[in-house]
């Protein structure tokens, strides 16, 4: 059977989707799997999983693989690109090769003849393989080497031009190495899964730090003479005014890292030692999360699914900046997206493009604000609306009215916990008598770093940890806690990736009177707990006892935000 027919038989594809993909394939002359991924019909991971099952091979992710150049170099790069295959390990006359199409017998035969070894096949996505090849080629030139090249070029310029000129833009000989250096710094940050890059000017140097899993890590140090060159390059990239360094500026940029486009938000701020520039990496190719993978406790997930099935109402996700609110909302929309529903979003910015959902980018400079967008959007016959952020009275009121007229609305708010969302909405000017009938639920969340599975170890006396940290252990449960170690897989931090801790407040009839008389968050919290809500901290203790994080990490995250 052809790939398309096999995907239909597996329920991953419909006849009409295959017809469209076949037409596109004939038009563009690309493999069917590539066309299906480009059209957003099937994800690269789904195709890879499917091919792995069909050929009884193991699927690997390059995020967890340490590539050894002596192994990857066993077949020429050009051949690896052509065959979409990359050697990942070798042992006693056998070479393990990651392939995008593990059923390609001719490619396996070619690799076997080239390497004179027996070939074992594992499956990886085409994007992963091409990204890894790009990365291997780029790594031939280190960041330190790029810095040396710029300094050399700069010194030569100084010798030929005794009059030093102020650098307003990067020109001439400096241009290419500086572009290369900035590109290397950003690419490396994206590859390591960083969310932000900080370019911090100091008296004698420029320090670069990257935020990975919510914590800043030192990266490279850049000599002071290169500071204006790097700053100018970053500003050109984000279309900012290079000659203006006295006022803060904000801009956006899109760059290509490996085979994927990455959106950046760039912010510059004048400081006493020069401009501090921070880059937020918006979509480092993480793809769409699924609700089942967010780490919600089963009972909370069941209640949330019940809310998602509601025909109308408002669901709010709250938490500080960078607490994973957007990921949760995307996971919810991904779950309810279907051919029967009309789903629209208003976002600033649109972080991940989602098939089957109409997404609108907010542009305040042309008057397309959340409130103006929401007003227009209601004329587009929507069933489900995602309002990226409730920033003002008008948006909050429109959202509540949309829910009362039969729409299911999702939005975010900045509050410390779920009960605090109700007083915040009332303070924003939402009429108290409209809120009880429209608000369905509030989810509050934080992100805690997840323990590295390779080097975590159990704590010998968990009771003592609870006692020392003055944390009340859960009653009636055997206490088990884990601690972080450090290994090459997690960069010696003991943590790899993050996961959410949640509290879900379901709003029912008991909330009506307290809302109308504008009660405080404390009273709503009491009602929520009576209704079965476990607090975010209690959820965090559950996660720690399951071995996903540490109590210390939980305290770092919750105490930082007023819990």
PDB file of C-alpha atoms in Angstrom, residues 195-351:
ATOM      1  CA  UNK A 195      13.368  31.312  25.795  1.00  0.00           C
ATOM      2  CA  UNK A 196      15.366  34.593  26.059  1.00  0.00           C
ATOM      3  CA  UNK A 197      18.840  35.930  25.241  1.00  0.00           C
ATOM      4  CA  UNK A 198      20.202  38.847  27.296  1.00  0.00           C
ATOM      5  CA  UNK A 199      22.951  41.066  25.799  1.00  0.00           C
ATOM      6  CA  UNK A 200      24.097  42.919  28.934  1.00  0.00           C
ATOM      7  CA  UNK A 201      26.634  45.769  28.611  1.00  0.00           C
ATOM      8  CA  UNK A 202      29.070  46.216  31.495  1.00  0.00           C
ATOM      9  CA  UNK A 203      31.988  48.572  32.063  1.00  0.00           C
ATOM     10  CA  UNK A 204      34.673  46.421  30.394  1.00  0.00           C
ATOM     11  CA  UNK A 205      32.712  43.818  28.405  1.00  0.00           C
ATOM     12  CA  UNK A 206      29.327  42.697  27.125  1.00  0.00           C
ATOM     13  CA  UNK A 207      27.907  39.684  28.924  1.00  0.00           C
ATOM     14  CA  UNK A 208      25.516  37.288  27.204  1.00  0.00           C
ATOM     15  CA  UNK A 209      23.164  35.118  29.256  1.00  0.00           C
ATOM     16  CA  UNK A 210      20.426  32.764  28.072  1.00  0.00           C
ATOM     17  CA  UNK A 211      17.274  31.725  29.935  1.00  0.00           C
ATOM     18  CA  UNK A 212      16.733  27.969  29.777  1.00  0.00           C
ATOM     19  CA  UNK A 213      13.833  26.362  31.671  1.00  0.00           C
ATOM     20  CA  UNK A 214      13.150  29.691  33.405  1.00  0.00           C
ATOM     21  CA  UNK A 215      16.683  30.149  34.807  1.00  0.00           C
ATOM     22  CA  UNK A 216      19.427  32.419  33.398  1.00  0.00           C
ATOM     23  CA  UNK A 217      22.719  30.735  32.451  1.00  0.00           C
ATOM     24  CA  UNK A 218      25.958  32.559  31.477  1.00  0.00           C
ATOM     25  CA  UNK A 219      26.880  32.138  27.801  1.00  0.00           C
ATOM     26  CA  UNK A 220      29.734  34.042  26.116  1.00  0.00           C
ATOM     27  CA  UNK A 221      31.571  37.236  27.066  1.00  0.00           C
ATOM     28  CA  UNK A 222      32.084  39.730  24.241  1.00  0.00           C
ATOM     29  CA  UNK A 223      34.976  42.260  24.305  1.00  0.00           C
ATOM     30  CA  UNK A 224      33.830  45.886  24.790  1.00  0.00           C
ATOM     31  CA  UNK A 225      34.974  47.112  21.301  1.00  0.00           C
ATOM     32  CA  UNK A 226      32.525  44.641  19.718  1.00  0.00           C
ATOM     33  CA  UNK A 227      29.533  45.891  21.754  1.00  0.00           C
ATOM     34  CA  UNK A 228      28.402  48.630  19.306  1.00  0.00           C
ATOM     35  CA  UNK A 229      28.818  46.229  16.358  1.00  0.00           C
ATOM     36  CA  UNK A 230      26.686  43.504  17.966  1.00  0.00           C
ATOM     37  CA  UNK A 231      24.072  46.044  19.160  1.00  0.00           C
ATOM     38  CA  UNK A 232      23.869  47.594  15.683  1.00  0.00           C
ATOM     39  CA  UNK A 233      23.472  44.185  14.031  1.00  0.00           C
ATOM     40  CA  UNK A 234      20.651  43.219  16.429  1.00  0.00           C
ATOM     41  CA  UNK A 235      18.887  46.538  15.777  1.00  0.00           C
ATOM     42  CA  UNK A 236      19.190  46.153  11.993  1.00  0.00           C
ATOM     43  CA  UNK A 237      17.773  42.627  12.345  1.00  0.00           C
ATOM     44  CA  UNK A 238      14.712  43.945  14.240  1.00  0.00           C
ATOM     45  CA  UNK A 239      14.293  47.004  11.997  1.00  0.00           C
ATOM     46  CA  UNK A 240      15.053  49.472  14.821  1.00  0.00           C
ATOM     47  CA  UNK A 241      16.669  52.923  14.467  1.00  0.00           C
ATOM     48  CA  UNK A 242      20.412  52.180  14.627  1.00  0.00           C
ATOM     49  CA  UNK A 243      21.385  55.824  15.206  1.00  0.00           C
ATOM     50  CA  UNK A 244      19.057  56.202  18.237  1.00  0.00           C
ATOM     51  CA  UNK A 245      20.474  54.837  21.490  1.00  0.00           C
ATOM     52  CA  UNK A 246      18.934  57.235  24.043  1.00  0.00           C
ATOM     53  CA  UNK A 247      15.383  55.880  24.098  1.00  0.00           C
ATOM     54  CA  UNK A 248      13.987  52.327  24.527  1.00  0.00           C
ATOM     55  CA  UNK A 249      12.955  50.587  21.294  1.00  0.00           C
ATOM     56  CA  UNK A 250      10.986  47.432  20.505  1.00  0.00           C
ATOM     57  CA  UNK A 251      10.916  45.431  17.322  1.00  0.00           C
ATOM     58  CA  UNK A 252      10.427  42.004  15.786  1.00  0.00           C
ATOM     59  CA  UNK A 253      12.527  39.782  13.577  1.00  0.00           C
ATOM     60  CA  UNK A 254      12.149  36.425  11.853  1.00  0.00           C
ATOM     61  CA  UNK A 255      15.221  34.294  11.284  1.00  0.00           C
ATOM     62  CA  UNK A 256      15.775  30.779   9.970  1.00  0.00           C
ATOM     63  CA  UNK A 257      17.506  28.321  12.261  1.00  0.00           C
ATOM     64  CA  UNK A 258      18.132  24.971  10.636  1.00  0.00           C
ATOM     65  CA  UNK A 259      15.005  24.328   8.604  1.00  0.00           C
ATOM     66  CA  UNK A 260      12.522  26.291  10.670  1.00  0.00           C
ATOM     67  CA  UNK A 261      11.529  29.904  11.022  1.00  0.00           C
ATOM     68  CA  UNK A 262      11.907  31.423  14.461  1.00  0.00           C
ATOM     69  CA  UNK A 263      10.159  34.650  15.481  1.00  0.00           C
ATOM     70  CA  UNK A 264      12.038  37.006  17.793  1.00  0.00           C
ATOM     71  CA  UNK A 265      10.879  39.963  19.875  1.00  0.00           C
ATOM     72  CA  UNK A 266      13.748  42.407  20.373  1.00  0.00           C
ATOM     73  CA  UNK A 267      13.815  45.069  23.093  1.00  0.00           C
ATOM     74  CA  UNK A 268      16.606  47.637  23.604  1.00  0.00           C
ATOM     75  CA  UNK A 269      16.966  49.769  26.733  1.00  0.00           C
ATOM     76  CA  UNK A 270      19.621  52.471  27.359  1.00  0.00           C
ATOM     77  CA  UNK A 271      21.805  51.792  30.443  1.00  0.00           C
ATOM     78  CA  UNK A 272      24.880  53.556  31.838  1.00  0.00           C
ATOM     79  CA  UNK A 273      27.232  51.185  29.961  1.00  0.00           C
ATOM     80  CA  UNK A 274      25.388  51.088  26.624  1.00  0.00           C
ATOM     81  CA  UNK A 275      22.226  49.486  25.321  1.00  0.00           C
ATOM     82  CA  UNK A 276      20.889  46.387  27.034  1.00  0.00           C
ATOM     83  CA  UNK A 277      19.193  44.212  24.418  1.00  0.00           C
ATOM     84  CA  UNK A 278      16.913  41.283  25.257  1.00  0.00           C
ATOM     85  CA  UNK A 279      15.622  38.865  22.636  1.00  0.00           C
ATOM     86  CA  UNK A 280      12.529  36.758  23.369  1.00  0.00           C
ATOM     87  CA  UNK A 281      12.495  33.583  21.255  1.00  0.00           C
ATOM     88  CA  UNK A 282       8.819  33.108  20.450  1.00  0.00           C
ATOM     89  CA  UNK A 283       8.448  29.722  18.848  1.00  0.00           C
ATOM     90  CA  UNK A 284      11.530  27.580  19.139  1.00  0.00           C
ATOM     91  CA  UNK A 285       9.847  24.776  17.195  1.00  0.00           C
ATOM     92  CA  UNK A 286       8.323  23.140  20.237  1.00  0.00           C
ATOM     93  CA  UNK A 287       5.200  22.346  18.258  1.00  0.00           C
ATOM     94  CA  UNK A 288       1.749  22.000  19.770  1.00  0.00           C
ATOM     95  CA  UNK A 289       1.374  20.560  23.230  1.00  0.00           C
ATOM     96  CA  UNK A 290      -1.374  18.063  23.879  1.00  0.00           C
ATOM     97  CA  UNK A 291      -3.644  18.402  26.903  1.00  0.00           C
ATOM     98  CA  UNK A 292      -2.653  14.934  28.125  1.00  0.00           C
ATOM     99  CA  UNK A 293       1.050  15.962  28.143  1.00  0.00           C
ATOM    100  CA  UNK A 294       0.690  19.151  30.213  1.00  0.00           C
ATOM    101  CA  UNK A 295       1.012  17.260  33.510  1.00  0.00           C
ATOM    102  CA  UNK A 296      -2.510  18.003  34.817  1.00  0.00           C
ATOM    103  CA  UNK A 297      -3.683  15.660  37.591  1.00  0.00           C
ATOM    104  CA  UNK A 298      -6.319  13.245  36.152  1.00  0.00           C
ATOM    105  CA  UNK A 299      -9.210  14.741  38.166  1.00  0.00           C
ATOM    106  CA  UNK A 300      -8.327  18.321  37.096  1.00  0.00           C
ATOM    107  CA  UNK A 301      -7.945  17.241  33.462  1.00  0.00           C
ATOM    108  CA  UNK A 302     -11.384  15.588  33.580  1.00  0.00           C
ATOM    109  CA  UNK A 303     -12.984  18.782  34.949  1.00  0.00           C
ATOM    110  CA  UNK A 304     -11.202  20.905  32.338  1.00  0.00           C
ATOM    111  CA  UNK A 305     -12.433  18.661  29.518  1.00  0.00           C
ATOM    112  CA  UNK A 306     -15.972  19.067  30.895  1.00  0.00           C
ATOM    113  CA  UNK A 307     -15.568  22.877  30.683  1.00  0.00           C
ATOM    114  CA  UNK A 308     -14.143  22.639  27.138  1.00  0.00           C
ATOM    115  CA  UNK A 309     -17.333  20.882  26.020  1.00  0.00           C
ATOM    116  CA  UNK A 310     -19.516  23.767  27.263  1.00  0.00           C
ATOM    117  CA  UNK A 311     -21.456  25.522  24.462  1.00  0.00           C
ATOM    118  CA  UNK A 312     -20.673  29.011  25.824  1.00  0.00           C
ATOM    119  CA  UNK A 313     -18.946  30.822  28.668  1.00  0.00           C
ATOM    120  CA  UNK A 314     -15.546  32.236  29.624  1.00  0.00           C
ATOM    121  CA  UNK A 315     -12.500  30.195  30.660  1.00  0.00           C
ATOM    122  CA  UNK A 316      -9.516  32.157  31.972  1.00  0.00           C
ATOM    123  CA  UNK A 317      -5.895  31.030  32.331  1.00  0.00           C
ATOM    124  CA  UNK A 318      -3.871  33.100  34.798  1.00  0.00           C
ATOM    125  CA  UNK A 319      -0.245  33.318  35.839  1.00  0.00           C
ATOM    126  CA  UNK A 320       2.794  35.599  35.523  1.00  0.00           C
ATOM    127  CA  UNK A 321       4.669  36.184  32.236  1.00  0.00           C
ATOM    128  CA  UNK A 322       6.374  33.026  31.020  1.00  0.00           C
ATOM    129  CA  UNK A 323       4.253  30.613  33.067  1.00  0.00           C
ATOM    130  CA  UNK A 324       3.071  28.621  30.035  1.00  0.00           C
ATOM    131  CA  UNK A 325      -0.434  30.154  29.674  1.00  0.00           C
ATOM    132  CA  UNK A 326      -0.214  30.238  25.864  1.00  0.00           C
ATOM    133  CA  UNK A 327       0.914  26.594  25.721  1.00  0.00           C
ATOM    134  CA  UNK A 328      -2.106  25.542  27.798  1.00  0.00           C
ATOM    135  CA  UNK A 329      -4.510  27.539  25.609  1.00  0.00           C
ATOM    136  CA  UNK A 330      -2.992  26.124  22.393  1.00  0.00           C
ATOM    137  CA  UNK A 331      -3.325  22.602  23.833  1.00  0.00           C
ATOM    138  CA  UNK A 332      -7.004  23.263  24.619  1.00  0.00           C
ATOM    139  CA  UNK A 333      -7.729  24.713  21.140  1.00  0.00           C
ATOM    140  CA  UNK A 334      -5.826  21.863  19.497  1.00  0.00           C
ATOM    141  CA  UNK A 335      -8.075  19.433  21.366  1.00  0.00           C
ATOM    142  CA  UNK A 336     -11.402  21.107  20.484  1.00  0.00           C
ATOM    143  CA  UNK A 337     -10.451  22.013  16.895  1.00  0.00           C
ATOM    144  CA  UNK A 338     -12.773  20.166  14.521  1.00  0.00           C
ATOM    145  CA  UNK A 339     -14.532  20.593  11.198  1.00  0.00           C
ATOM    146  CA  UNK A 340     -17.796  21.408  13.015  1.00  0.00           C
ATOM    147  CA  UNK A 341     -16.459  24.419  14.928  1.00  0.00           C
ATOM    148  CA  UNK A 342     -15.467  27.887  13.773  1.00  0.00           C
ATOM    149  CA  UNK A 343     -12.454  28.947  15.904  1.00  0.00           C
ATOM    150  CA  UNK A 344     -10.814  32.394  15.850  1.00  0.00           C
ATOM    151  CA  UNK A 345      -7.931  33.857  17.858  1.00  0.00           C
ATOM    152  CA  UNK A 346      -6.660  37.366  18.591  1.00  0.00           C
ATOM    153  CA  UNK A 347      -3.011  37.199  19.612  1.00  0.00           C
ATOM    154  CA  UNK A 348      -0.035  39.440  20.242  1.00  0.00           C
ATOM    155  CA  UNK A 349       2.033  37.830  18.817  1.00  0.00           C
ATOM    156  CA  UNK A 350       0.780  34.734  16.937  1.00  0.00           C
ATOM    157  CA  UNK A 351       3.297  32.273  18.395  1.00  0.00           C
TER     158      UNK A 351
END
